[in-house]
Coordinates of C-alpha atoms and ligand atoms in Angstrom, one line a residue:
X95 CA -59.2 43.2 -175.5
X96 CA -58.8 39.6 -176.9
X97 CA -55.6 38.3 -178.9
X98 CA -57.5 38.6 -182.0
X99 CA -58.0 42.4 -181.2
X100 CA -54.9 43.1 -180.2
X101 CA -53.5 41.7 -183.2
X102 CA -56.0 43.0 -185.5
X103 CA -55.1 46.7 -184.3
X104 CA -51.4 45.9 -184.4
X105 CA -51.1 44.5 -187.9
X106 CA -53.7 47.6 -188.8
X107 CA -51.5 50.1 -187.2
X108 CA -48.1 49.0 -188.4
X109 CA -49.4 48.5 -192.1
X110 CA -47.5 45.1 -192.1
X111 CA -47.0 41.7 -190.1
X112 CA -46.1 43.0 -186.9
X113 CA -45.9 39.8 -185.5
X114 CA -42.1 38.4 -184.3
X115 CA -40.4 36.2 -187.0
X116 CA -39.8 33.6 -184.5
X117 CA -40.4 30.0 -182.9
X118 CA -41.3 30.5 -179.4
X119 CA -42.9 28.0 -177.5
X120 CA -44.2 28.9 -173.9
X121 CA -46.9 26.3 -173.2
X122 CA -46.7 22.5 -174.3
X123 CA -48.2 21.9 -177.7
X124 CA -51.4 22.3 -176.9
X125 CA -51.4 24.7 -174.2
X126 CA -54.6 25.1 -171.7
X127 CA -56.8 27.7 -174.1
X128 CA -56.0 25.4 -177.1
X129 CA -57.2 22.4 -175.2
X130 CA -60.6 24.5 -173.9
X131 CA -61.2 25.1 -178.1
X132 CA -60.6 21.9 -178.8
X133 CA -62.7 20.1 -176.3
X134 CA -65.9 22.5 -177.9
X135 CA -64.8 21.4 -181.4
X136 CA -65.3 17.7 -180.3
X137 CA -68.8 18.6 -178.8
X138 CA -69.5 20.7 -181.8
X139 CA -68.1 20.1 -185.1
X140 CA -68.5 16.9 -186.7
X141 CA -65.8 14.4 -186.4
X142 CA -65.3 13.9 -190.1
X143 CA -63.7 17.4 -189.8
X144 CA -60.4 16.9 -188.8
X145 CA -57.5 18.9 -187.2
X146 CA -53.6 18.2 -188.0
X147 CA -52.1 20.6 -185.6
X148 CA -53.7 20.9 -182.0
X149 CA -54.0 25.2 -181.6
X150 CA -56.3 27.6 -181.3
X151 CA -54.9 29.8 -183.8
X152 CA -55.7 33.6 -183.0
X153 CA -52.8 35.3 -185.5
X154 CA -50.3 34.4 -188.5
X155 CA -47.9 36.7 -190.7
X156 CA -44.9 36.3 -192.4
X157 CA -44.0 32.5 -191.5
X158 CA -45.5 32.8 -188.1
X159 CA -48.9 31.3 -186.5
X160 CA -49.7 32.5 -183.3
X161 CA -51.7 30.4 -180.5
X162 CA -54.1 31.1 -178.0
X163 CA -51.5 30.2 -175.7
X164 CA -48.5 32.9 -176.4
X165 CA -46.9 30.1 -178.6
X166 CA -45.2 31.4 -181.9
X167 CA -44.9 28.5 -184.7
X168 CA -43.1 28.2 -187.8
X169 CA -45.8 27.9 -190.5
X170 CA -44.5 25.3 -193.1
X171 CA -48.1 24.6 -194.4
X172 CA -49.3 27.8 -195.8
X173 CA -52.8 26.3 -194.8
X174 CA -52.4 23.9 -197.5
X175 CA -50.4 26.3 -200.1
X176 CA -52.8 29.1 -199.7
X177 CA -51.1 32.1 -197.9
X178 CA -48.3 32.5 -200.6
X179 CA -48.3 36.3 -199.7
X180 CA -48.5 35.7 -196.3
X181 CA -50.9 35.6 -194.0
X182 CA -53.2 39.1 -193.8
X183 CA -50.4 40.4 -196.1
X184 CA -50.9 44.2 -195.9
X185 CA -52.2 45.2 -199.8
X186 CA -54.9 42.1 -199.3
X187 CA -56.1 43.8 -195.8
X188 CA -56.4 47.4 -197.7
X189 CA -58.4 46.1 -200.9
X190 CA -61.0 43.7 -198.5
X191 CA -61.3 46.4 -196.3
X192 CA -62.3 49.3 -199.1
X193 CA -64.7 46.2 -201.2
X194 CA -66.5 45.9 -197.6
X195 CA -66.9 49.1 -196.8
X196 CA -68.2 49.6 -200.7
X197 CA -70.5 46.1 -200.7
X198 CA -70.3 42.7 -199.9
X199 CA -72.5 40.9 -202.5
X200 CA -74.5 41.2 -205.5
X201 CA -74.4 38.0 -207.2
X202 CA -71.7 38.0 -210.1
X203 CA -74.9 36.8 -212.2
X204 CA -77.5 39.0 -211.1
X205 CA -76.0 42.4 -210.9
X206 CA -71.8 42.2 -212.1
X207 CA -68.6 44.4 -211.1
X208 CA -65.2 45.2 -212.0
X209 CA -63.7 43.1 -209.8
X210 CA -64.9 39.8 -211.2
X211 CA -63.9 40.9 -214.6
X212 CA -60.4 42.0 -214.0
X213 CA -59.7 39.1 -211.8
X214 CA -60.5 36.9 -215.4
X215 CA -58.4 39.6 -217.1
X216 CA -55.1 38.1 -214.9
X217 CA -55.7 34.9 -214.9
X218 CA -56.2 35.0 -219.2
X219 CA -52.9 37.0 -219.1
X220 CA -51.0 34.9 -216.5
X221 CA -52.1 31.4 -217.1
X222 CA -49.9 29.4 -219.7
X223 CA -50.4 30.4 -223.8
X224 CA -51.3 33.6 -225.8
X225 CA -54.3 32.5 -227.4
X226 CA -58.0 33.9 -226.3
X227 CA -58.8 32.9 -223.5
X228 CA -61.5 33.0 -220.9
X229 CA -62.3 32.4 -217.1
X230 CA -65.1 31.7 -215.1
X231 CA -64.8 31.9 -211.1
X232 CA -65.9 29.7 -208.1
X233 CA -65.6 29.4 -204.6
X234 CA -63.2 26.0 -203.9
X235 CA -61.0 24.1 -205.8
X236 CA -63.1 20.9 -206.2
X237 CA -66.1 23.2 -207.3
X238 CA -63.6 24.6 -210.1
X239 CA -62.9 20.7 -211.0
X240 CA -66.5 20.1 -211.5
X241 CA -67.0 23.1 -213.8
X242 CA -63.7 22.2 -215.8
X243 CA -65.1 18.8 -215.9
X244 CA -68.6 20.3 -217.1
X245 CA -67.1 22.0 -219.6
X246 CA -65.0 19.8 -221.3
X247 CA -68.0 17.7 -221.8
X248 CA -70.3 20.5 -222.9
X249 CA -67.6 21.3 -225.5
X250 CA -66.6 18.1 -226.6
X251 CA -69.8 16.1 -226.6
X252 CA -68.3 13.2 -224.9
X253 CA -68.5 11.9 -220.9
X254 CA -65.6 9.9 -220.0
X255 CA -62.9 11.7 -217.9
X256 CA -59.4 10.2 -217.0
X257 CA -57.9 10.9 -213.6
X258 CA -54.7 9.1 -212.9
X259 CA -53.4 7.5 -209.5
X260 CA -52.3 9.1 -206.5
X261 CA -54.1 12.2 -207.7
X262 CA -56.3 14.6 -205.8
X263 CA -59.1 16.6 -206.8
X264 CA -61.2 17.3 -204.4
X265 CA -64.2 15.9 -201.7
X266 CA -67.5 16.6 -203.6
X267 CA -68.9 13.9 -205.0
X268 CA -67.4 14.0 -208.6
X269 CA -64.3 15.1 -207.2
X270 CA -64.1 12.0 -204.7
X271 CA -64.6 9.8 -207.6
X272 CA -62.0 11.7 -210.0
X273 CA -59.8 11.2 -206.1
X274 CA -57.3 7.8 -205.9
X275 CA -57.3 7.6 -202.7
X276 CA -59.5 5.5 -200.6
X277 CA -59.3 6.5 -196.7
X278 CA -60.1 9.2 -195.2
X279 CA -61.6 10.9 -198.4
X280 CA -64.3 8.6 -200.1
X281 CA -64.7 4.8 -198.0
X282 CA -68.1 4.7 -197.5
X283 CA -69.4 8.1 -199.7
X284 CA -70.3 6.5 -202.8
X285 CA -71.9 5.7 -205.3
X286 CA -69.2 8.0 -207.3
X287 CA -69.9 9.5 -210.4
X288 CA -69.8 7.5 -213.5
X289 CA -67.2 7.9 -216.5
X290 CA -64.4 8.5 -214.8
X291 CA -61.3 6.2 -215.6
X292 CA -58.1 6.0 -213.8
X293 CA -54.8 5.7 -215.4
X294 CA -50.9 5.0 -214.1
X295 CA -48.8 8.2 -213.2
X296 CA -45.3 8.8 -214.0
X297 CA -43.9 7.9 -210.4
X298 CA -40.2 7.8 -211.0
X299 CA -39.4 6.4 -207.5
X300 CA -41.9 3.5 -207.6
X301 CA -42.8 3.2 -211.0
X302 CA -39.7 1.3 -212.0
X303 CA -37.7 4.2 -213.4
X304 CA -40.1 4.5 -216.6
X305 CA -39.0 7.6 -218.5
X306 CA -41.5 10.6 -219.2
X307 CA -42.5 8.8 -222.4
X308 CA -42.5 5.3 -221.2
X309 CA -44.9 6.1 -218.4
X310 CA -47.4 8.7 -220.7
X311 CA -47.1 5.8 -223.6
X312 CA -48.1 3.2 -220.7
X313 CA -51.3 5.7 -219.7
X314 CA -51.8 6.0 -223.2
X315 CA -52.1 2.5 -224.4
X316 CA -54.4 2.3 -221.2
X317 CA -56.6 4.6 -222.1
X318 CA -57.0 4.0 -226.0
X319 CA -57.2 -0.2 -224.7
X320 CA -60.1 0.7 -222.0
X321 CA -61.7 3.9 -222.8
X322 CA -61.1 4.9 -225.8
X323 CA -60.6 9.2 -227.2
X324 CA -63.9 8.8 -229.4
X325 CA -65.5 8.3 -226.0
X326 CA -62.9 11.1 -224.2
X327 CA -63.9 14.4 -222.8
X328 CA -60.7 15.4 -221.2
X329 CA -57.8 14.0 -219.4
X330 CA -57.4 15.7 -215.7
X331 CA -53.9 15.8 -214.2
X332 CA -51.9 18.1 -211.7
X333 CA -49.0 18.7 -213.0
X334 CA -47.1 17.7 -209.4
X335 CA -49.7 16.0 -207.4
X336 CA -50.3 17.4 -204.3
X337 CA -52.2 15.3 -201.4
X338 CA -50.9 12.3 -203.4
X339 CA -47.4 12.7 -202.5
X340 CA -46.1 15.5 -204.4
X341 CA -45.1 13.3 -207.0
X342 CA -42.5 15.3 -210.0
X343 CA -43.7 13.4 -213.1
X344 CA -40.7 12.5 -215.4
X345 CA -39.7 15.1 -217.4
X346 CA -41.8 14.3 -220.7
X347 CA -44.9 12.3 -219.1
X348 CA -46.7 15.6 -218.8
X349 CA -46.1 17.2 -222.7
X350 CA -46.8 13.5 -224.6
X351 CA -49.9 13.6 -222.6
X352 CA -50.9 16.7 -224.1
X353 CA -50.2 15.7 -227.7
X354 CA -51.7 12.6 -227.4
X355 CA -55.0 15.0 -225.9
X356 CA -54.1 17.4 -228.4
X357 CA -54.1 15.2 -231.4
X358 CA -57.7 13.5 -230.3
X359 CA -59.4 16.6 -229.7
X360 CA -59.4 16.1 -225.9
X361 CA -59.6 18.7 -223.2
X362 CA -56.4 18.6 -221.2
X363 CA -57.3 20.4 -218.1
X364 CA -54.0 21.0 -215.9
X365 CA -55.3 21.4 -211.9
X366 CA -52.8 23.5 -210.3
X367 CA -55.0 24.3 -207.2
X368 CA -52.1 23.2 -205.5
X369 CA -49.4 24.4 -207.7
X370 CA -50.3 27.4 -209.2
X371 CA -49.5 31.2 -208.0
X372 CA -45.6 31.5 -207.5
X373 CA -45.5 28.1 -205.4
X374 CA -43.1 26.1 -207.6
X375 CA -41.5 29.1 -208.8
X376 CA -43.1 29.5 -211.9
X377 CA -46.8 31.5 -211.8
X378 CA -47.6 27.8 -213.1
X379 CA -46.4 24.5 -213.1
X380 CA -47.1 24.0 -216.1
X381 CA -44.4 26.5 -217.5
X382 CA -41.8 24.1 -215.9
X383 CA -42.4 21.9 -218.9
X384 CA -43.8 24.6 -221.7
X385 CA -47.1 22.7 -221.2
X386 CA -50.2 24.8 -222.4
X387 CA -53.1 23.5 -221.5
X388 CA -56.6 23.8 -222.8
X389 CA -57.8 24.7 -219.4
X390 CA -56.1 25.8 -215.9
X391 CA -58.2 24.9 -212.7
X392 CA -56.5 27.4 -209.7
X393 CA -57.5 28.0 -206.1
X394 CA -55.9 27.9 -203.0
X395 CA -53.0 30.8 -203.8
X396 CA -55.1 32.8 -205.4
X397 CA -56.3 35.5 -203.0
X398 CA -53.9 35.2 -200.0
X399 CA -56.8 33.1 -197.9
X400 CA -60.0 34.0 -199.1
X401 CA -62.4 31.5 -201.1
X402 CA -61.9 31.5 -204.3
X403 CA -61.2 29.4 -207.7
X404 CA -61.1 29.7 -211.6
X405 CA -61.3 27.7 -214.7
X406 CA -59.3 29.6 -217.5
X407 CA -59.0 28.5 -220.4
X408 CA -59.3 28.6 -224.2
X409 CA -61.8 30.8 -225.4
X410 CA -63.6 28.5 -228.1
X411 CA -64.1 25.4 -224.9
X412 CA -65.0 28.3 -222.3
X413 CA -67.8 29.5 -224.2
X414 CA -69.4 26.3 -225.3
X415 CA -71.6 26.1 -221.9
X416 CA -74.9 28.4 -222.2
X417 CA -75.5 31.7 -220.6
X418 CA -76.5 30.2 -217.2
X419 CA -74.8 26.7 -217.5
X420 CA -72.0 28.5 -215.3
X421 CA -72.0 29.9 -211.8
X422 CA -73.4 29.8 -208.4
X423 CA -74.4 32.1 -205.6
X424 CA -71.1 33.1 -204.5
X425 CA -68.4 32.6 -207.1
X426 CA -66.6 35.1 -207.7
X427 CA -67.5 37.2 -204.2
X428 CA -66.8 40.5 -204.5
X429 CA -64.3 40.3 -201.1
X430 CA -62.9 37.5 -202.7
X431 CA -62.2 39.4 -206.1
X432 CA -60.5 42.3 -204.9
X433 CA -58.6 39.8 -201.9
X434 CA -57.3 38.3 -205.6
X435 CA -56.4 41.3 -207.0
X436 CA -54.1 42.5 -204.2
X437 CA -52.7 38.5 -203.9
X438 CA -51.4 38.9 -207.7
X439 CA -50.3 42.0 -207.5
X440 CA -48.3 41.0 -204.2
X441 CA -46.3 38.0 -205.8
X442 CA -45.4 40.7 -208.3
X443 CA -44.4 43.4 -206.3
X444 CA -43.0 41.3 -203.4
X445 CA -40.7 39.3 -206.4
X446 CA -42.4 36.0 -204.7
X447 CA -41.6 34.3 -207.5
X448 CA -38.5 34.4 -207.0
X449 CA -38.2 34.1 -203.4
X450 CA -39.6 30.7 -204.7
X451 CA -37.2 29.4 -206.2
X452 CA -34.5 30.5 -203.1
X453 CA -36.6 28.4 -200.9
X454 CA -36.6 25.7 -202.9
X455 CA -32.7 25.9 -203.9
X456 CA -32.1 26.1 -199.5
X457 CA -34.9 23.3 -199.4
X458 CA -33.0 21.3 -201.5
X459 CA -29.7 21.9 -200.3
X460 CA -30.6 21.1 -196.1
X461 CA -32.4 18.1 -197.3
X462 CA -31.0 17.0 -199.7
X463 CA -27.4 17.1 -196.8
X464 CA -30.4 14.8 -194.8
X465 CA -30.8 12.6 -197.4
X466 CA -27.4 11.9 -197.5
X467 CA -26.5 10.8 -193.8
X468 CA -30.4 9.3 -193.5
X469 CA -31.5 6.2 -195.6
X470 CA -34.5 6.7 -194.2
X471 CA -35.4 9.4 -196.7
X472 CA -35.7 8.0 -199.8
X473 CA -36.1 10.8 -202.1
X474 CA -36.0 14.4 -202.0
X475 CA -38.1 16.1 -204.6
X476 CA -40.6 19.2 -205.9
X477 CA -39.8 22.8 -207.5
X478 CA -39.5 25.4 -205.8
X479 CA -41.1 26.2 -202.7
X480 CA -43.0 23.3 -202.8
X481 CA -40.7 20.2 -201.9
X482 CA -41.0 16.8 -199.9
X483 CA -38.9 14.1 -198.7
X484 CA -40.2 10.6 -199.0
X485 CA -39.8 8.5 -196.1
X486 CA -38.5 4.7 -196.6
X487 CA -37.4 1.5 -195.3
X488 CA -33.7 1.7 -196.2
X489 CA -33.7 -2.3 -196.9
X490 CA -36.6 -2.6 -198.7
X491 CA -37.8 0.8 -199.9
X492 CA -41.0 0.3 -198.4
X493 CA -42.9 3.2 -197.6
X494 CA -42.7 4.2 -193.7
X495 CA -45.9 5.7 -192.5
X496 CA -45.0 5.4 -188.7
X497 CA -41.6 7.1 -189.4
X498 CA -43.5 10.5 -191.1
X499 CA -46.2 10.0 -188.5
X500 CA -43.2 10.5 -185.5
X501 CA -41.2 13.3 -187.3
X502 CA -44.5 15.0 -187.8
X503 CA -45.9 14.9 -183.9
X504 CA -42.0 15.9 -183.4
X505 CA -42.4 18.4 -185.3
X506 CA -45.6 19.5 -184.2
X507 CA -44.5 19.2 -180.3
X508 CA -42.0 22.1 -181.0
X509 CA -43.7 24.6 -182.3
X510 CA -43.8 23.9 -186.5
X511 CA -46.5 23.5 -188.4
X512 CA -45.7 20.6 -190.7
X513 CA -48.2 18.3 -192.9
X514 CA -47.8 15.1 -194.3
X515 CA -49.2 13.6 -197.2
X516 CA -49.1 11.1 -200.0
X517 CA -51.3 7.5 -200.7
X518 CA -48.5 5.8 -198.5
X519 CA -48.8 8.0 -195.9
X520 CA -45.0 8.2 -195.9
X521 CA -44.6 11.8 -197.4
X522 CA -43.8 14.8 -195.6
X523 CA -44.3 18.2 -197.1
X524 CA -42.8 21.5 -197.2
X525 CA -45.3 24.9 -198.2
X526 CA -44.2 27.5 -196.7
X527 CA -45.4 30.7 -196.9
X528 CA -43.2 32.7 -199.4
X529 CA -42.5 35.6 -197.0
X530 CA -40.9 33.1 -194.6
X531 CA -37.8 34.7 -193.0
X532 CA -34.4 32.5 -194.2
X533 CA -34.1 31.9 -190.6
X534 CA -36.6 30.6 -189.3
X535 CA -37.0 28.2 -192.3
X536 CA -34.0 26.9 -191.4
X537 CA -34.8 26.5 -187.6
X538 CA -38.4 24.5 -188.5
X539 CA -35.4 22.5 -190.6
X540 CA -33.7 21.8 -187.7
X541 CA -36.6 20.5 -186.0
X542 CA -37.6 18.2 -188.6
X543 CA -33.8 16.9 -188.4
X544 CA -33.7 16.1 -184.4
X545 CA -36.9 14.8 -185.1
X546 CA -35.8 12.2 -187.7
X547 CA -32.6 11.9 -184.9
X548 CA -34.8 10.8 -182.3
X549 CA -37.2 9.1 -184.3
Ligands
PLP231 C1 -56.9 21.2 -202.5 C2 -57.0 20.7 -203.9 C3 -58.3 20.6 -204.5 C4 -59.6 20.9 -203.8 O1 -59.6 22.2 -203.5 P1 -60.7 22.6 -202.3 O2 -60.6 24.1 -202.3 O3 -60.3 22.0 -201.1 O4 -62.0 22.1 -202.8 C5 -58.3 20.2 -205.9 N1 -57.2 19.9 -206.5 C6 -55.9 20.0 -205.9 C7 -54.7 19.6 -206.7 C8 -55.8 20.4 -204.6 O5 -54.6 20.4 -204.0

């Protein structure tokens, strides 16, 4: 039997993650059947593909990941905020298992199903606002941008699309070019898409200390001066950027955006791929700030790891593309549908929400006790279980990508699962998985502070 058999049949048999809630570590980082894997990946996945954390991964539960190797590390990535739940949380198991055993794949389009449809009933009743709404459902988040982006267009008659700095949407090619930044994700891939504009984000820590409606009158002037709302299909923003840094707006920036959209009959599309589903304890980010937006891009935490994404939105915008103008092979797989189904249903049965919001409040409270001894970290910051600490030159405030890069491989040498992130390089970020034990969040903590100690 191999490791992923044996921990197939345990998880199976014990109706939940049987897997130990602990960091143990009984190889180096990587061990031998790690380094085997990952000398075949270099012979046969393309380099461009890269790898943060050196394992062969053959199980993950609760905040656990499990090597090939016998070694048991803290998850603090959530494979980029997308087991909220958990990984192979128990209800998600049951409902793929029962949609596979029933069929795998019609085509949404060709021949439709329940699932689809009651996934678009959620998201119309969770996503932000009471007004009709509608959804249509992909496969990845930056496919879900493109349709958002499509959309807007279709409804407004208009082509230009603002993007703002630091932000991330994505590696197709209008997502590269609606992207900031330059390496690893678009040097060398263009020619990008045309009409898309860039405008300055509310950065409080580097933007001067501009308030909410300094910064969104700054973007504002910038895009009336150089663009221009006659010529305006929509103005696409996460409401805390993600890759870019996780970067809090100031409270403000985000709701004059949306009256200015509002008041010139452009699409204000909120992408909470990163965001959305519990993570900042909130279902969405946007709720933080009673932001409604016209449309809601989500992926990632929507169905506890399987493919999956969604444009909701208001009704009147959603239905201005054609029978047709909308789809695609796969979106909206039926696995994927009823993997969603159970996800949602987990956050609300599991009270993930807020568990959120605890994990952001001891988050806070251990960095935040860093921060104050170290410097070095220049700012704590995020909502609920998705937080960061900025990592700085104490003199000059400068950004310190070596720094991150050292706590990280510290990090990463002991057994947690840590990613970095932001344009600077100089950001280090914490999604866990909301089922993570108290304990052994507090231990990857620990790690992260011996390895800003040694560092
Ligand atoms: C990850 C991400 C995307 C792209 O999603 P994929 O599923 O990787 O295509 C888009 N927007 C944001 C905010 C993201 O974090």
């Amino acid at each position: 039997m191999t490791l992923v058999e044996a921990s197939v049949i345990a998880r199976v048999e014990t109706g939940g993650p049987a897997l130990p809630q602990e960091r143990r570590l009984v190889t180096a980082i990587p061990g031998p059947r790690s380094q085997e894997l990952l000398a075949r990946k270099a012979d046969a996945v393309a380099a461009g593909v890269g790898t943060t954390i050196p394992v062969a991964v053959v199980a993950a539960g609760g905040g656990v990941v499990v090597d090939a190797d016998g070694n048991s590390l803290i998850d603090l990535g959530s494979g980029i905020a997308v087991t909220g739940v958990g990984n192979a949380h128990p209800r998600v198991v049951e409902a793929v298992v029962a949609q596979l055993a029933a069929f795998t794949h019609t085509c949404f389009t060709v021949a439709p199903y329940e699932g689809y449809v009651a996934v678009a009933e959620r998201l119309n009743a969770l996503t932000p606002g009471d007004h009709a709404k509608r959804s249509a459902l992909f496969n990845s988040g930056a496919e879900a941008v493109e349709n958002a982006v499509k959309i807007a267009r279709r409804f407004t008659g208009r082509q230009a699309v603002v993007a703002f700095d630091h932000a991330y949407h994505g590696r197709t090619n209008l997502t590269m070019g609606l992207t900031a930044k330059n390496i690893p994700y678009k040097s060398g891939f263009g020619p990008f898409a045309p009409e898309v504009y860039r405008a300055p984000m509310s950065y409080p820590l580097r933007d001067g200390g501009l308030t909410g409606s300094e910064a969104a009158a700054r973007a504002i002037t910038q895009i009336e001066k150089q663009v221009g709302a006659e010529n305006l299909a929509a103005i696409l923003i996460e409401p805390i950027q993600g890759e870019g840094g996780f970067i809090v707006p100031a409270p403000g920036f985000l709701p004059a955006l949306a009256d200015w959209a509002r008041a010139n009959d452009v699409v204000f599309i909120a992408d909470e791929v990163q965001t959305g589903f519990a993570r900042t304890g909130a279902w969405f980010a946007s709720e933080h700030e009673g932001l409604v937006p016209d449309l809601v891009v989500t992926a990632k935490g929507i169905a506890g790891g399987l493919p999956l994404s969604a444009v909701t939105g208001r009704a009147d915008i959603m239905d201005a593309a054609m029978p047709g103008g909308l789809g695609g092979t796969y979106g909206g797989n039926p696995l994927a549908c009823a993997a969603a189904l159970a996800t949602i249903d987990a956050y609300e049965h599991d009270g993930l929400i807020e568990r959120a919001q605890r994990i952001g409040d001891l988050l806070h409270d251990r960095l935040g006790r860093l921060a104050a001894d170290d410097p070095r970290i220049g700012e704590v910051r995020g909502r609920g279980a998705m937080v960061a600490i900025e990592l700085v030159d104490p003199e000059t405030g400068a950004p310190d990508a070596a720094l991150t890069a050292k706590v990280v491989a510290h990090a990463h040498a002991n057994g947690v699962v840590l990613l970095n992130c932001g344009t600077y390089g100089n950001v280090i970020r914490f999604l866990p998985p909301l089922t993570i034990p108290d304990e052994l969040l507090l231990d990857g903590l620990g790690v992260i502070a011996d390895g800003l100690a040694a560092a």
